Amino acid sequence: MPLISKSIFSAYLELTKPRILMMVLVTTVLGFALGGSVLAPFPYGRLLLTLIGTGLASGGAAVLNHYLEREVDSRMARTRNRPLPQGVIPPLAALIFGVVLLAAGPLFLWWTVNTLAALLALSSGVLYVLVYTPMKRYTWLNTPMGAIPGAIPPMIGWAGARGQLDV
């Protein structure tokens, strides 16, 4: 007997916004590849660790975005069938899930990759959740502000490969 049903698993996965998460990971790979040394063998293990930490942080930020927007989502035709407005996942469970993922990503990066990658992942998640998400309801400036956390994943990749940021 599985511990979690397929539909509940799918609902939690949906909260992480997997299509956006995939774009985040692709841009992280590109940053990592551009930041890597052409003289050394490609560090696939470090890339994998960088992707795991970045994916955890990005997924956590997406879950917290769902959590913060659950009431607005319940009133919009496009979003009313999401897991939180539908009641598939309780808000407190989503909040805990999001916080755990968003904390786990930078901690994982700090432990396995480097401090800079961890700080970048944390800053991207915090900007997405605490700046971009609330601004969406009040001003069009949310779009340029949202570009900042969106531009950080390639920097995480670069930092994962080099351990520093360069011009």
PDB file of C-alpha atoms in Angstrom, residues 13-142:
ATOM      1  CA  LEU A  13       4.095  18.137  -7.771  1.00  0.00           C
ATOM      2  CA  GLU A  14       1.737  20.637  -9.439  1.00  0.00           C
ATOM      3  CA  LEU A  15       2.394  23.098  -6.608  1.00  0.00           C
ATOM      4  CA  THR A  16       6.091  23.157  -7.593  1.00  0.00           C
ATOM      5  CA  LYS A  17       5.162  24.443 -11.085  1.00  0.00           C
ATOM      6  CA  PRO A  18       7.141  21.749 -12.940  1.00  0.00           C
ATOM      7  CA  ARG A  19       7.176  23.512 -16.327  1.00  0.00           C
ATOM      8  CA  ILE A  20       8.635  26.689 -14.823  1.00  0.00           C
ATOM      9  CA  LEU A  21      10.958  24.566 -12.696  1.00  0.00           C
ATOM     10  CA  MET A  22      12.256  22.870 -15.851  1.00  0.00           C
ATOM     11  CA  MET A  23      13.051  26.276 -17.385  1.00  0.00           C
ATOM     12  CA  VAL A  24      14.850  27.280 -14.184  1.00  0.00           C
ATOM     13  CA  LEU A  25      16.944  24.114 -14.329  1.00  0.00           C
ATOM     14  CA  VAL A  26      17.767  24.577 -18.028  1.00  0.00           C
ATOM     15  CA  THR A  27      19.026  28.104 -17.383  1.00  0.00           C
ATOM     16  CA  THR A  28      20.994  26.816 -14.386  1.00  0.00           C
ATOM     17  CA  VAL A  29      22.685  24.231 -16.644  1.00  0.00           C
ATOM     18  CA  LEU A  30      23.527  26.950 -19.161  1.00  0.00           C
ATOM     19  CA  GLY A  31      25.059  29.133 -16.453  1.00  0.00           C
ATOM     20  CA  PHE A  32      27.006  26.162 -15.126  1.00  0.00           C
ATOM     21  CA  ALA A  33      28.284  25.237 -18.590  1.00  0.00           C
ATOM     22  CA  LEU A  34      29.325  28.812 -19.370  1.00  0.00           C
ATOM     23  CA  GLY A  35      31.010  29.186 -15.996  1.00  0.00           C
ATOM     24  CA  GLY A  36      32.937  25.940 -16.211  1.00  0.00           C
ATOM     25  CA  SER A  37      36.519  25.578 -17.283  1.00  0.00           C
ATOM     26  CA  VAL A  38      37.176  24.304 -20.783  1.00  0.00           C
ATOM     27  CA  LEU A  39      40.521  22.868 -19.629  1.00  0.00           C
ATOM     28  CA  ALA A  40      39.144  20.537 -16.944  1.00  0.00           C
ATOM     29  CA  PRO A  41      36.855  17.537 -17.283  1.00  0.00           C
ATOM     30  CA  PHE A  42      33.190  18.528 -16.977  1.00  0.00           C
ATOM     31  CA  PRO A  43      32.073  18.132 -13.333  1.00  0.00           C
ATOM     32  CA  TYR A  44      28.780  16.267 -13.862  1.00  0.00           C
ATOM     33  CA  GLY A  45      28.483  15.444 -10.161  1.00  0.00           C
ATOM     34  CA  ARG A  46      28.731  19.085  -9.113  1.00  0.00           C
ATOM     35  CA  LEU A  47      26.211  20.004 -11.830  1.00  0.00           C
ATOM     36  CA  LEU A  48      23.764  17.430 -10.465  1.00  0.00           C
ATOM     37  CA  LEU A  49      24.183  18.766  -6.917  1.00  0.00           C
ATOM     38  CA  THR A  50      23.667  22.321  -8.188  1.00  0.00           C
ATOM     39  CA  LEU A  51      20.488  21.274  -9.992  1.00  0.00           C
ATOM     40  CA  ILE A  52      19.091  19.454  -6.955  1.00  0.00           C
ATOM     41  CA  GLY A  53      19.577  22.457  -4.676  1.00  0.00           C
ATOM     42  CA  THR A  54      18.285  24.922  -7.249  1.00  0.00           C
ATOM     43  CA  GLY A  55      15.282  22.715  -7.971  1.00  0.00           C
ATOM     44  CA  LEU A  56      14.400  22.428  -4.298  1.00  0.00           C
ATOM     45  CA  ALA A  57      14.593  26.202  -3.788  1.00  0.00           C
ATOM     46  CA  SER A  58      12.670  27.011  -6.953  1.00  0.00           C
ATOM     47  CA  GLY A  59      10.006  24.414  -6.210  1.00  0.00           C
ATOM     48  CA  GLY A  60       9.614  25.788  -2.694  1.00  0.00           C
ATOM     49  CA  ALA A  61       9.184  29.333  -3.989  1.00  0.00           C
ATOM     50  CA  ALA A  62       6.526  28.117  -6.418  1.00  0.00           C
ATOM     51  CA  VAL A  63       4.641  26.314  -3.645  1.00  0.00           C
ATOM     52  CA  LEU A  64       4.696  29.444  -1.489  1.00  0.00           C
ATOM     53  CA  ASN A  65       3.454  31.448  -4.490  1.00  0.00           C
ATOM     54  CA  HIS A  66       0.489  29.043  -4.720  1.00  0.00           C
ATOM     55  CA  TYR A  67      -0.076  29.393  -0.984  1.00  0.00           C
ATOM     56  CA  LEU A  68      -0.095  33.197  -1.047  1.00  0.00           C
ATOM     57  CA  GLU A  69      -2.395  33.339  -4.074  1.00  0.00           C
ATOM     58  CA  ARG A  70      -4.859  30.604  -3.089  1.00  0.00           C
ATOM     59  CA  GLU A  71      -7.806  32.925  -2.449  1.00  0.00           C
ATOM     60  CA  VAL A  72      -7.324  34.900  -5.669  1.00  0.00           C
ATOM     61  CA  ASP A  73      -6.804  31.613  -7.545  1.00  0.00           C
ATOM     62  CA  SER A  74     -10.163  30.339  -6.288  1.00  0.00           C
ATOM     63  CA  ARG A  75     -11.929  33.259  -8.013  1.00  0.00           C
ATOM     64  CA  MET A  76     -10.241  32.994 -11.418  1.00  0.00           C
ATOM     65  CA  ALA A  77     -11.446  30.515 -14.050  1.00  0.00           C
ATOM     66  CA  ARG A  78      -7.872  29.785 -15.177  1.00  0.00           C
ATOM     67  CA  THR A  79      -6.627  28.936 -11.666  1.00  0.00           C
ATOM     68  CA  ARG A  80      -9.619  27.682  -9.674  1.00  0.00           C
ATOM     69  CA  ASN A  81      -8.757  24.032 -10.356  1.00  0.00           C
ATOM     70  CA  ARG A  82      -5.339  24.234  -8.728  1.00  0.00           C
ATOM     71  CA  PRO A  83      -4.733  21.985  -5.687  1.00  0.00           C
ATOM     72  CA  LEU A  84      -5.208  24.644  -2.986  1.00  0.00           C
ATOM     73  CA  PRO A  85      -8.436  26.239  -4.270  1.00  0.00           C
ATOM     74  CA  GLN A  86      -9.830  22.743  -4.865  1.00  0.00           C
ATOM     75  CA  GLY A  87      -8.991  21.688  -1.308  1.00  0.00           C
ATOM     76  CA  VAL A  88      -6.860  18.739  -2.462  1.00  0.00           C
ATOM     77  CA  ILE A  89      -4.034  19.989  -0.239  1.00  0.00           C
ATOM     78  CA  PRO A  90      -4.699  21.931   2.980  1.00  0.00           C
ATOM     79  CA  PRO A  91      -3.120  25.418   3.053  1.00  0.00           C
ATOM     80  CA  LEU A  92      -1.025  24.641   6.145  1.00  0.00           C
ATOM     81  CA  ALA A  93       0.412  21.529   4.472  1.00  0.00           C
ATOM     82  CA  ALA A  94       1.320  23.590   1.401  1.00  0.00           C
ATOM     83  CA  LEU A  95       2.893  26.289   3.568  1.00  0.00           C
ATOM     84  CA  ILE A  96       5.042  23.736   5.399  1.00  0.00           C
ATOM     85  CA  PHE A  97       5.959  21.974   2.148  1.00  0.00           C
ATOM     86  CA  GLY A  98       6.985  25.264   0.532  1.00  0.00           C
ATOM     87  CA  VAL A  99       9.034  26.472   3.493  1.00  0.00           C
ATOM     88  CA  VAL A 100      10.800  23.111   3.803  1.00  0.00           C
ATOM     89  CA  LEU A 101      11.682  23.038   0.087  1.00  0.00           C
ATOM     90  CA  LEU A 102      12.786  26.671   0.005  1.00  0.00           C
ATOM     91  CA  ALA A 103      14.980  26.143   3.072  1.00  0.00           C
ATOM     92  CA  ALA A 104      16.303  22.763   1.915  1.00  0.00           C
ATOM     93  CA  GLY A 105      17.537  24.061  -1.458  1.00  0.00           C
ATOM     94  CA  PRO A 106      19.989  26.668  -0.150  1.00  0.00           C
ATOM     95  CA  LEU A 107      21.046  24.408   2.730  1.00  0.00           C
ATOM     96  CA  PHE A 108      21.742  21.597   0.270  1.00  0.00           C
ATOM     97  CA  LEU A 109      23.724  23.959  -1.989  1.00  0.00           C
ATOM     98  CA  TRP A 110      25.665  25.323   0.971  1.00  0.00           C
ATOM     99  CA  TRP A 111      26.524  21.814   2.150  1.00  0.00           C
ATOM    100  CA  THR A 112      27.353  20.271  -1.242  1.00  0.00           C
ATOM    101  CA  VAL A 113      28.284  23.075  -3.671  1.00  0.00           C
ATOM    102  CA  ASN A 114      29.226  26.428  -2.130  1.00  0.00           C
ATOM    103  CA  THR A 115      27.958  29.337  -0.075  1.00  0.00           C
ATOM    104  CA  LEU A 116      27.534  31.698  -3.024  1.00  0.00           C
ATOM    105  CA  ALA A 117      25.225  29.304  -4.905  1.00  0.00           C
ATOM    106  CA  ALA A 118      23.235  28.846  -1.694  1.00  0.00           C
ATOM    107  CA  LEU A 119      22.855  32.592  -1.119  1.00  0.00           C
ATOM    108  CA  LEU A 120      21.810  33.152  -4.720  1.00  0.00           C
ATOM    109  CA  ALA A 121      19.168  30.417  -4.508  1.00  0.00           C
ATOM    110  CA  LEU A 122      17.842  31.831  -1.257  1.00  0.00           C
ATOM    111  CA  SER A 123      17.721  35.368  -2.643  1.00  0.00           C
ATOM    112  CA  SER A 124      15.904  34.229  -5.783  1.00  0.00           C
ATOM    113  CA  GLY A 125      13.273  32.396  -3.737  1.00  0.00           C
ATOM    114  CA  VAL A 126      12.782  35.210  -1.262  1.00  0.00           C
ATOM    115  CA  LEU A 127      12.483  37.841  -4.015  1.00  0.00           C
ATOM    116  CA  TYR A 128       9.967  35.694  -5.884  1.00  0.00           C
ATOM    117  CA  VAL A 129       7.812  35.038  -2.826  1.00  0.00           C
ATOM    118  CA  LEU A 130       8.084  38.291  -0.884  1.00  0.00           C
ATOM    119  CA  VAL A 131       8.494  40.874  -3.675  1.00  0.00           C
ATOM    120  CA  TYR A 132       7.182  39.578  -7.012  1.00  0.00           C
ATOM    121  CA  THR A 133       4.146  37.657  -5.742  1.00  0.00           C
ATOM    122  CA  PRO A 134       2.615  40.468  -3.652  1.00  0.00           C
ATOM    123  CA  MET A 135       3.392  43.094  -6.328  1.00  0.00           C
ATOM    124  CA  LYS A 136       1.294  41.213  -8.917  1.00  0.00           C
ATOM    125  CA  ARG A 137      -1.904  42.533  -7.347  1.00  0.00           C
ATOM    126  CA  TYR A 138      -0.850  46.169  -7.189  1.00  0.00           C
ATOM    127  CA  THR A 139       1.423  47.239 -10.014  1.00  0.00           C
ATOM    128  CA  TRP A 140       2.741  46.348 -13.435  1.00  0.00           C
ATOM    129  CA  LEU A 141       6.229  46.757 -11.950  1.00  0.00           C
ATOM    130  CA  ASN A 142       5.920  43.175 -10.780  1.00  0.00           C
TER     131      ASN A 142
END
